[in-house]
Amino acid sequence: AQPQIEAVLEDIVHKPYTGPEHKLTPLVNEHVGKYSKYVFEPVESGDGNWQLAHEDGDMKVYRRELEEDGVVVDPLKAQHIVKGLSAFEMCKYFFDKDTRLDWEGTVESFKVLDKLADDSVVFHQLHKRVWPSTQRETVFCSHICMLTNAPRPENMVGHTWMVCNFSMEHPSVPITSKMIRATLNVGLVCQTIINRQVEPGQESSITRDDVSCKIIYAANVNPGGWAPPSVVRTIAKREITKFLKKISSCAQKAVLEQPLTL
Ligand code: H13
């Protein structure tokens, strides 16, 4: 089945949410192009290297154990289903910096370095100290877009949406010895699932009660600098689980009073 899956993933195309193009458009396209396919590579039926690390209701967290130069860089993938909101609403909530600190438990503070377009922003983040050692910082570009031709789960309505966050360097924040620069590449892909039959042309009758958001979240984290592998693995599993639970409940609350946007 592998060549078939590869052919399907090859067809995925991403469309900018708002545009226009900017100086990092080629870099964004490169990352989104790769990540939009990687996120959909199956974990259950794949090569067997993915292990289910945590399961809690609709949430599943998988990891592949990997070390580079003695540093743990386990790829992580998680799936979750959140009731009462659409794929677009979830991605927009994850992308929106103004509500980030409501749910983001790993960040102490952040700064916008570059607003490239409404759909592409470069950030510098200071992370909370999780070890009794040096604090981590990250510089990354965050991009929101729509994916076309992505594999559609059963009972899906509307479009597939994605936020791609990738580490990069930026001249205004050189790497110093005061902090360790961690690097992450993250893809959050969301699709809206409907729990009742809707006749063609009746889509405007869909309400919040009818929908759930299916999330696939993939993260490749390099903590930078050495830390005991078992500690990194414990923290990574704990943080990704906490993150998914927290963003889900915060996003549900945030959209509650608003009309559904598919
Ligand atoms: O995705 C998460 N947060 C984003 C918004 O703050 C930023 C993140 C990103 C940061 C820096 C570079 C690129 C992307 O996408 C939530 C992160 C949840 C935690 C995932 C697992 C953390 C593992 C930590 C391992 C020890 C350092």
Coordinates of C-alpha atoms and ligand atoms in Angstrom, one line a residue:
A1 CA 0.0 0.0 0.0
Q2 CA 3.0 2.3 0.5
P3 CA 3.4 3.5 -3.1
Q4 CA -0.3 4.3 -3.3
I5 CA -0.2 6.4 -0.1
E6 CA 2.9 8.2 -1.5
A7 CA 1.0 9.0 -4.7
V8 CA -2.0 10.4 -2.7
L9 CA 0.3 12.5 -0.5
E10 CA 2.1 13.8 -3.6
D11 CA -1.2 15.5 -4.8
I12 CA -1.6 17.6 -1.7
V13 CA -1.3 21.3 -2.5
H14 CA -1.4 24.3 -0.1
K15 CA -3.2 27.5 -0.8
P16 CA -2.3 30.7 1.1
Y17 CA -5.1 31.9 3.5
T18 CA -4.7 35.6 2.7
G19 CA -1.4 36.1 0.9
P20 CA 0.2 38.3 -0.6
E21 CA 3.7 36.8 -1.3
H22 CA 6.6 38.0 0.8
K23 CA 10.4 37.5 1.2
L24 CA 9.9 34.2 3.0
T25 CA 7.3 32.7 0.6
P26 CA 9.8 30.3 -0.9
L27 CA 10.9 29.0 2.5
V28 CA 7.3 28.8 3.7
N29 CA 6.3 26.8 0.6
E30 CA 9.2 24.4 1.1
H31 CA 8.3 23.7 4.7
V32 CA 4.5 23.5 4.2
G33 CA 5.0 21.3 1.1
K34 CA 7.0 18.8 3.1
Y35 CA 5.0 18.9 6.3
S36 CA 1.6 18.7 4.7
K37 CA 2.6 15.3 3.3
Y38 CA 4.5 14.2 6.4
V39 CA 1.5 14.9 8.7
F40 CA -0.7 12.5 6.7
E41 CA 1.8 9.6 6.6
P42 CA 0.0 6.9 8.5
V43 CA 1.3 5.9 12.0
E44 CA -0.8 2.8 12.6
S45 CA -0.2 0.9 9.4
G46 CA 3.3 2.3 8.6
D47 CA 6.6 0.7 9.0
G48 CA 6.0 -0.2 12.6
N49 CA 8.5 2.3 14.1
W50 CA 5.8 4.5 15.5
Q51 CA 4.8 3.5 19.1
L52 CA 1.6 4.6 20.8
A53 CA 3.0 6.5 23.8
H54 CA -0.3 7.8 25.3
E55 CA -4.0 7.3 24.8
D56 CA -6.8 9.2 26.6
G57 CA -10.3 9.1 25.1
D58 CA -10.1 10.5 21.5
M59 CA -6.5 11.5 22.0
K60 CA -3.6 9.4 20.8
V61 CA 0.1 10.3 21.0
Y62 CA 2.7 8.4 18.9
R63 CA 6.4 8.7 18.9
R64 CA 9.4 7.3 17.1
E65 CA 12.5 7.0 19.3
L66 CA 15.4 8.8 17.6
E67 CA 18.7 10.3 18.9
E68 CA 21.0 12.7 17.0
D69 CA 24.5 13.2 18.4
G70 CA 23.2 11.9 21.8
V71 CA 20.3 14.4 21.8
V72 CA 16.8 13.0 21.9
V73 CA 14.9 14.2 18.8
D74 CA 11.9 11.7 18.8
P75 CA 9.4 12.6 16.1
L76 CA 5.9 13.0 17.7
K77 CA 2.5 12.7 16.1
A78 CA -0.8 13.1 17.9
Q79 CA -4.5 12.8 16.9
H80 CA -7.4 14.2 18.7
I81 CA -11.1 15.0 18.1
V82 CA -12.7 18.1 19.6
K83 CA -16.4 18.6 19.6
G84 CA -18.2 21.8 18.6
L85 CA -15.8 23.6 16.4
S86 CA -14.6 23.5 12.8
A87 CA -11.1 22.9 11.3
F88 CA -10.8 26.5 10.3
E89 CA -11.8 27.7 13.8
M90 CA -9.2 25.4 15.5
C91 CA -6.4 26.4 13.1
K92 CA -7.2 30.1 13.4
Y93 CA -7.2 29.8 17.2
F94 CA -3.8 28.0 17.2
F95 CA -2.4 30.7 14.8
D96 CA -3.7 33.7 16.7
K97 CA -1.0 35.1 18.9
D98 CA -3.4 37.2 20.9
T99 CA -4.8 34.2 22.7
R100 CA -1.6 32.1 22.7
L101 CA -0.7 32.6 26.4
D102 CA -4.2 31.4 27.4
W103 CA -3.2 27.8 26.4
E104 CA 0.5 27.7 25.8
G105 CA 2.1 26.2 28.9
T106 CA 5.7 26.1 27.6
V107 CA 6.1 29.8 26.9
E108 CA 7.1 32.6 29.3
S109 CA 6.9 35.4 26.7
F110 CA 7.1 36.1 23.0
K111 CA 7.7 38.9 20.6
V112 CA 6.7 39.4 16.9
L113 CA 9.9 39.8 14.9
D114 CA 8.4 40.1 11.5
K115 CA 4.8 40.3 10.3
L116 CA 5.3 39.1 6.7
A117 CA 1.6 38.9 5.8
D118 CA -1.7 38.2 7.6
D119 CA -1.0 34.5 7.2
S120 CA 2.8 34.5 8.0
V121 CA 4.5 35.8 11.2
V122 CA 8.0 35.3 12.7
F123 CA 8.2 35.0 16.5
H124 CA 10.9 34.9 19.1
Q125 CA 9.7 32.9 22.2
L126 CA 11.3 32.4 25.6
H127 CA 10.3 29.1 27.0
K128 CA 9.6 28.3 30.6
R129 CA 12.5 26.6 32.3
V130 CA 11.7 22.9 32.4
W131 CA 15.0 21.7 33.6
P132 CA 17.1 23.0 36.4
S133 CA 19.5 24.1 33.6
T134 CA 19.7 26.7 30.9
Q135 CA 16.5 28.3 29.6
R136 CA 15.4 27.6 26.0
E137 CA 14.4 30.1 23.3
T138 CA 13.0 29.6 19.8
V139 CA 12.7 31.7 16.6
F140 CA 10.1 30.4 14.2
C141 CA 7.8 31.4 11.3
S142 CA 4.1 30.5 11.7
H143 CA 2.0 30.1 8.6
I144 CA -1.7 29.3 8.2
C145 CA -3.1 27.9 4.9
M146 CA -5.7 25.7 3.3
L147 CA -4.7 22.3 1.9
T148 CA -6.4 20.9 -1.2
N149 CA -6.4 17.3 -2.3
A150 CA -5.6 16.0 1.2
P151 CA -7.0 12.6 2.2
R152 CA -10.5 13.1 3.6
P153 CA -11.7 11.1 6.6
E154 CA -15.3 9.7 6.5
N155 CA -18.0 12.3 7.0
M156 CA -15.8 15.3 6.4
V157 CA -17.2 18.6 5.4
G158 CA -15.5 21.7 4.2
H159 CA -11.7 22.2 3.7
T160 CA -8.6 20.9 5.3
W161 CA -6.6 23.6 7.2
M162 CA -3.1 23.7 8.4
V163 CA -0.7 25.8 10.6
C164 CA 2.9 25.1 9.9
N165 CA 5.5 26.5 12.5
F166 CA 9.1 26.0 11.6
S167 CA 12.3 27.2 13.3
M168 CA 14.5 29.6 11.4
E169 CA 17.3 32.1 12.1
H170 CA 16.7 35.8 12.3
P171 CA 19.4 38.6 12.3
S172 CA 17.7 40.5 15.1
V173 CA 18.1 37.6 17.6
P174 CA 21.6 36.1 17.4
I175 CA 22.3 32.9 19.3
T176 CA 24.0 33.8 22.6
S177 CA 25.5 31.7 25.4
K178 CA 22.9 32.8 27.8
M179 CA 20.2 30.6 26.4
I180 CA 19.9 27.4 24.4
R181 CA 18.3 27.7 21.0
A182 CA 15.8 24.8 20.6
T183 CA 14.4 24.0 17.2
L184 CA 11.0 22.7 16.4
N185 CA 9.0 21.9 13.2
V186 CA 5.3 21.6 13.8
G187 CA 2.3 20.9 11.7
L188 CA -1.3 21.2 12.9
V189 CA -3.8 19.9 10.4
C190 CA -7.5 20.0 11.0
Q191 CA -10.6 18.6 9.3
T192 CA -14.2 19.1 10.1
I193 CA -16.3 15.9 10.7
I194 CA -20.1 16.0 10.7
N195 CA -22.2 13.7 12.8
R196 CA -25.4 13.7 10.8
Q197 CA -26.5 13.3 7.2
V198 CA -26.8 16.6 5.3
E199 CA -28.4 16.8 1.9
P200 CA -26.5 18.6 -0.8
G201 CA -27.5 22.3 -0.7
Q202 CA -28.5 22.1 3.0
E203 CA -25.0 22.9 4.4
S204 CA -26.2 26.2 5.9
S205 CA -28.3 24.1 8.4
I206 CA -25.1 22.7 10.0
T207 CA -24.7 23.9 13.6
R208 CA -22.0 23.6 16.2
D209 CA -23.7 20.6 17.7
D210 CA -23.3 18.7 14.4
V211 CA -19.5 19.1 14.1
S212 CA -16.2 17.9 15.5
C213 CA -12.7 18.9 14.6
K214 CA -10.2 16.1 13.8
I215 CA -6.7 17.2 14.6
I216 CA -3.4 15.7 13.5
Y217 CA -0.4 17.4 15.2
A218 CA 3.2 16.5 14.2
A219 CA 6.2 17.9 16.0
N220 CA 9.9 17.4 15.5
V221 CA 11.7 18.9 18.4
N222 CA 15.4 19.3 19.0
P223 CA 15.9 20.7 22.6
G224 CA 19.4 21.8 21.7
G225 CA 22.1 21.0 24.2
W226 CA 22.2 17.8 26.2
A227 CA 19.6 16.6 28.6
P228 CA 19.0 13.1 30.0
P229 CA 17.0 11.2 27.3
S230 CA 14.5 9.8 29.8
V231 CA 13.8 13.3 31.1
V232 CA 13.3 14.7 27.6
R233 CA 11.0 11.9 26.7
T234 CA 8.9 12.3 29.8
I235 CA 8.6 16.1 29.3
A236 CA 7.8 15.8 25.6
K237 CA 4.9 13.3 26.2
R238 CA 3.6 15.4 29.1
E239 CA 3.8 18.7 27.2
I240 CA 2.1 17.5 24.0
T241 CA -0.7 15.9 26.0
K242 CA -1.2 19.0 28.1
F243 CA -1.1 21.2 25.0
L244 CA -3.8 19.2 23.1
K245 CA -6.1 19.2 26.1
K246 CA -5.7 22.8 26.9
I247 CA -5.9 24.2 23.4
S248 CA -9.0 22.1 22.8
S249 CA -10.9 23.4 25.8
C250 CA -9.8 27.0 25.3
A251 CA -10.8 26.9 21.6
Q252 CA -14.2 25.4 22.4
K253 CA -14.8 28.2 24.9
A254 CA -13.6 30.9 22.5
V255 CA -16.0 30.0 19.7
L256 CA -19.0 29.1 21.9
E257 CA -20.9 32.4 21.4
Q258 CA -19.9 32.8 17.7
P259 CA -21.6 31.5 14.6
L260 CA -20.0 28.3 13.2
T261 CA -17.4 29.1 10.4
L262 CA -16.9 26.0 8.3
Ligands
H13_1 O1 3.0 24.1 19.0 C1 3.0 24.6 20.1 N1 3.2 25.9 20.3 C2 3.4 26.9 19.3 C3 2.9 28.2 19.8 O2 3.6 28.6 20.9 C4 4.9 27.1 19.0 C5 5.5 25.8 18.4 C6 6.9 26.1 17.9 C7 7.8 26.7 18.8 C8 9.1 27.0 18.3 C9 9.5 26.6 17.0 C10 8.6 26.0 16.2 C11 7.3 25.8 16.6 O3 4.8 25.3 17.4 C12 2.7 23.7 21.3 C13 4.0 23.0 21.7 C14 3.6 21.8 22.6 C15 4.8 21.0 23.1 C16 5.3 20.0 22.1 C17 6.3 19.0 22.7 C18 7.4 19.7 23.4 C19 8.6 18.8 23.7 C20 9.6 19.4 24.6 C21 10.8 18.6 24.8 C22 11.8 19.2 25.7 C23 12.2 20.5 25.2

